[in-house]
């Protein structure tokens, strides 16, 4: 098996030799938005690095696994208020995924898995993955990294700490960032998320909701209206490189296991 993992680093001849019908290709994607005033905006960097960790672990199990170039821009949502952020429309994101699936499938590369780092990408992933299953028999799972991480954190660092540290701008992404690229994290800017935000006389209950009579009501608010620091419902000061280390290892193990036990065997209709 060739040492190169990133498809972008393969020569065209190496691609012909290595990207066979037995190869698994991981498709990382994320966003460029406010991740907290202390963290780099490009969470796609973490998704890309997680895809590499998954690929390395899968290769240790003998699965020829490669990583496609990351999609850096996320689907539009309430984070478009992020200064300097770049997002793309649902239709555009669907088009990109459609084209990527189509190019790979044309050459018989059908063992695919998405490594996703942005909630705003989920609707497009769902739509396009279903379409390709229906028209070509592809069955493409998507590992939404941070959703998986929320479920894993209590067992890794304790339920109470996980509850306090978890949220946008906190765990898991800040700890993962401290593990992967600590030099990009502004430790001097890390502070607990603000509380008590209101809009039009109602308490903000999340990035897309308000609270009325104890009930959460969906509302067209923007992230900047919910928090001026980018962090919401968490205490990022509790995040650490140590948490990032154990979390990255656990996510890599889950992803590599999914590749080994299912994707590599061909999840086709």
Coordinates of C-alpha atoms in Angstrom, one line a residue:
X1 CA 0.0 0.0 0.0
X2 CA 1.4 3.4 -0.9
X3 CA 2.4 5.7 2.0
X4 CA 0.5 8.7 0.6
X5 CA -3.0 9.1 2.1
X6 CA -4.2 12.4 0.6
X7 CA -5.6 12.0 -3.0
X8 CA -4.2 15.4 -3.8
X9 CA -0.7 14.1 -3.3
X10 CA -1.1 11.1 -5.6
X11 CA 0.3 11.3 -9.1
X12 CA -2.2 10.4 -11.8
X13 CA -0.5 7.0 -12.3
X14 CA -0.5 6.4 -8.6
X15 CA -4.2 7.2 -8.5
X16 CA -4.9 4.7 -11.3
X17 CA -3.0 2.0 -9.4
X18 CA -4.2 2.8 -5.8
X19 CA -7.8 4.1 -6.2
X20 CA -9.2 0.8 -7.1
X21 CA -12.7 -0.6 -6.4
X22 CA -11.2 -1.9 -3.1
X23 CA -10.1 1.5 -1.9
X24 CA -12.1 3.5 0.7
X25 CA -12.2 7.3 0.2
X26 CA -13.1 9.7 3.0
X27 CA -14.7 13.0 2.1
X28 CA -14.0 15.6 4.9
X29 CA -16.1 18.8 5.1
X30 CA -16.6 21.5 7.6
X31 CA -17.2 25.3 7.7
X32 CA -15.6 28.7 8.0
X33 CA -17.5 30.5 10.7
X34 CA -17.3 31.8 14.3
X35 CA -16.0 29.0 16.6
X36 CA -15.6 31.3 19.5
X37 CA -13.4 34.4 19.7
X38 CA -10.5 32.2 20.9
X39 CA -10.6 29.6 18.1
X40 CA -9.7 29.6 14.4
X41 CA -12.8 30.0 12.2
X42 CA -11.9 27.1 9.9
X43 CA -13.3 24.0 11.7
X44 CA -12.8 22.2 8.4
X45 CA -9.2 21.9 9.5
X46 CA -10.2 19.7 12.4
X47 CA -12.5 17.6 10.1
X48 CA -9.6 17.2 7.6
X49 CA -7.2 16.1 10.3
X50 CA -9.8 13.8 11.8
X51 CA -10.2 12.2 8.4
X52 CA -6.5 11.6 8.3
X53 CA -6.5 10.0 11.7
X54 CA -9.4 7.7 10.7
X55 CA -7.5 6.8 7.5
X56 CA -4.3 6.0 9.4
X57 CA -6.2 3.8 11.8
X58 CA -8.1 2.0 9.0
X59 CA -4.8 1.4 7.2
X60 CA -3.5 -0.3 10.3
X61 CA -6.4 -2.8 9.9
X62 CA -5.3 -3.4 6.3
X63 CA -7.9 -1.2 4.6
X64 CA -6.5 1.0 1.7
X65 CA -8.0 4.3 2.8
X66 CA -7.5 7.7 1.2
X67 CA -8.7 11.2 2.0
X68 CA -10.2 13.5 -0.6
X69 CA -9.6 17.3 -0.5
X70 CA -11.7 18.9 2.2
X71 CA -14.8 21.0 1.4
X72 CA -14.0 24.1 3.5
X73 CA -17.3 26.1 3.2
X74 CA -20.4 25.0 5.1
X75 CA -24.0 25.2 4.2
X76 CA -25.7 28.5 5.1
X77 CA -27.3 28.8 8.5
X78 CA -27.5 31.2 11.4
X79 CA -23.7 31.5 11.4
X80 CA -23.6 33.7 8.3
X81 CA -23.4 36.6 10.8
X82 CA -19.7 35.6 11.4
X83 CA -17.5 38.4 10.2
X84 CA -15.2 37.1 7.5
X85 CA -17.1 33.8 7.4
X86 CA -17.9 32.1 4.1
X87 CA -20.9 29.8 3.6
X88 CA -22.5 28.4 0.5
X89 CA -26.2 27.8 -0.4
X90 CA -27.8 24.4 0.1
X91 CA -28.1 24.1 -3.6
X92 CA -24.5 24.8 -4.2
X93 CA -23.3 22.4 -1.5
X94 CA -25.6 19.7 -3.0
X95 CA -24.1 20.4 -6.4
X96 CA -20.5 20.0 -5.0
X97 CA -21.4 16.7 -3.3
X98 CA -23.2 15.5 -6.4
X99 CA -20.2 16.2 -8.6
X100 CA -17.7 14.6 -6.2
X101 CA -19.8 11.4 -5.9
X102 CA -20.2 11.3 -9.7
X103 CA -16.5 11.7 -10.5
X104 CA -15.5 9.0 -8.0
X105 CA -18.3 6.6 -9.0
X106 CA -17.4 7.0 -12.7
X107 CA -14.0 5.4 -12.0
X108 CA -15.5 2.6 -9.9
X109 CA -14.6 4.2 -6.5
X110 CA -17.7 3.4 -4.6
X111 CA -16.6 2.9 -1.0
X112 CA -17.1 6.3 0.3
X113 CA -17.6 7.9 3.8
X114 CA -18.2 11.5 4.7
X115 CA -16.4 13.0 7.7
X116 CA -18.4 16.0 8.6
X117 CA -17.6 18.8 11.0
X118 CA -20.6 21.2 10.5
X119 CA -24.3 20.8 11.4
X120 CA -25.3 23.1 8.5
X121 CA -24.0 20.4 6.0
X122 CA -26.3 17.7 7.3
X123 CA -29.4 18.6 5.1
X124 CA -27.3 18.6 1.9
X125 CA -25.5 15.4 2.9
X126 CA -28.8 13.6 3.6
X127 CA -30.4 14.8 0.3
X128 CA -27.4 13.8 -1.9
X129 CA -26.6 10.5 -0.2
X130 CA -30.2 9.4 -0.6
X131 CA -30.2 10.5 -4.3
X132 CA -27.1 8.4 -5.0
X133 CA -28.4 5.4 -3.2
X134 CA -31.6 5.6 -5.3
X135 CA -29.9 6.1 -8.7
X136 CA -26.7 4.2 -8.3
X137 CA -26.9 1.9 -5.3
X138 CA -24.3 3.8 -3.3
X139 CA -24.7 3.7 0.4
X140 CA -22.6 6.5 1.8
X141 CA -22.5 6.9 5.6
X142 CA -21.7 10.3 7.2
X143 CA -19.9 10.6 10.5
X144 CA -20.9 14.0 12.0
X145 CA -17.8 14.3 14.2
X146 CA -19.1 16.7 16.9
X147 CA -22.5 15.0 17.3
X148 CA -20.6 11.7 17.9
X149 CA -18.3 13.5 20.3
X150 CA -21.1 14.9 22.4
X151 CA -22.2 11.4 23.1
X152 CA -18.7 10.2 23.9
X153 CA -17.5 13.0 26.2
X154 CA -19.3 11.9 29.4
X155 CA -17.6 8.6 29.4
X156 CA -14.2 10.1 28.6
X157 CA -14.1 13.1 31.0
X158 CA -17.1 12.6 33.3
X159 CA -20.7 13.5 32.9
X160 CA -20.6 16.7 35.0
X161 CA -17.5 18.2 33.3
X162 CA -18.9 17.2 29.9
X163 CA -22.2 18.9 30.5
X164 CA -20.4 22.1 31.6
X165 CA -17.8 22.2 28.8
X166 CA -19.9 21.0 25.9
X167 CA -21.4 23.5 23.5
X168 CA -20.6 25.7 20.6
X169 CA -17.2 27.3 21.1
X170 CA -16.4 24.8 23.9
X171 CA -16.1 21.0 23.7
X172 CA -15.6 19.2 21.6
X173 CA -14.0 21.5 19.0
X174 CA -11.9 23.7 21.3
X175 CA -10.3 20.7 23.0
X176 CA -9.7 19.1 19.6
X177 CA -8.2 22.3 18.4
X178 CA -5.9 22.4 21.4
X179 CA -4.8 18.9 20.4
X180 CA -4.3 19.5 16.7
X181 CA -3.2 23.1 16.5
X182 CA -2.6 24.7 19.9
X183 CA -0.7 27.6 18.3
X184 CA -3.9 28.8 16.6
X185 CA -6.0 28.9 19.8
X186 CA -6.0 32.3 21.6
X187 CA -5.8 31.1 25.2
X188 CA -6.0 34.7 26.5
X189 CA -9.5 35.0 24.9
X190 CA -11.0 31.9 26.4
X191 CA -13.9 32.6 28.7
X192 CA -17.3 31.3 29.7
X193 CA -20.1 31.8 27.3
X194 CA -22.4 34.8 28.0
X195 CA -25.9 34.2 29.2
X196 CA -29.2 36.0 29.2
X197 CA -29.4 37.0 25.6
X198 CA -32.8 38.3 24.4
X199 CA -34.5 39.3 21.2
X200 CA -37.8 41.1 20.7
X201 CA -38.5 40.7 24.4
X202 CA -38.0 36.9 24.4
X203 CA -35.1 34.8 25.8
X204 CA -32.9 33.2 23.2
X205 CA -32.9 29.5 23.7
X206 CA -30.3 28.5 21.1
X207 CA -28.9 29.5 17.8
X208 CA -32.3 29.0 16.1
X209 CA -34.9 29.3 18.9
X210 CA -36.5 31.6 21.5
X211 CA -38.2 30.6 24.7
X212 CA -41.9 31.4 25.3
X213 CA -43.8 30.1 28.3
X214 CA -41.1 27.5 28.9
X215 CA -41.3 26.2 25.3
X216 CA -38.6 26.5 22.7
X217 CA -39.9 28.1 19.5
X218 CA -37.9 28.1 16.3
X219 CA -37.1 31.6 15.2
X220 CA -34.9 33.2 12.5
X221 CA -32.2 34.6 14.7
X222 CA -28.5 34.8 13.9
X223 CA -25.6 33.4 16.0
X224 CA -24.2 36.9 16.8
X225 CA -27.6 37.8 18.4
X226 CA -27.3 34.8 20.7
X227 CA -23.7 35.3 21.8
X228 CA -21.1 38.0 21.1
X229 CA -18.2 35.6 21.9
X230 CA -19.3 32.8 19.6
X231 CA -19.6 30.4 22.6
X232 CA -23.0 29.3 23.7
X233 CA -24.2 27.3 26.6
X234 CA -20.8 26.1 27.8
X235 CA -17.6 27.0 29.6
X236 CA -14.6 26.8 27.2
X237 CA -12.2 27.3 30.1
X238 CA -12.8 23.7 30.9
X239 CA -11.5 22.5 27.5
X240 CA -8.0 21.0 27.3
X241 CA -5.5 19.4 25.0
X242 CA -5.8 16.3 27.2
X243 CA -9.5 16.1 26.5
X244 CA -8.7 16.6 22.8
X245 CA -6.2 13.8 22.8
X246 CA -8.5 11.2 24.2
X247 CA -11.4 12.4 22.1
X248 CA -9.4 12.3 18.8
X249 CA -8.3 8.8 19.6
X250 CA -11.9 7.7 20.3
X251 CA -13.3 9.3 17.2
X252 CA -10.5 7.8 15.1
X253 CA -11.3 4.3 16.5
X254 CA -15.0 4.7 15.8
X255 CA -14.4 6.0 12.3
X256 CA -11.8 3.3 11.4
X257 CA -14.0 0.6 12.8
X258 CA -16.9 1.8 10.6
X259 CA -14.6 1.8 7.6
X260 CA -13.2 -1.7 8.4
X261 CA -16.4 -3.4 9.4
X262 CA -18.8 -1.9 6.9
X263 CA -17.6 0.6 4.3
X264 CA -14.7 -1.5 3.1
X265 CA -17.1 -4.4 2.6
X266 CA -19.2 -2.4 0.1
X267 CA -22.4 -1.0 1.3
X268 CA -24.2 -1.2 -2.0
X269 CA -27.8 -2.0 -2.9

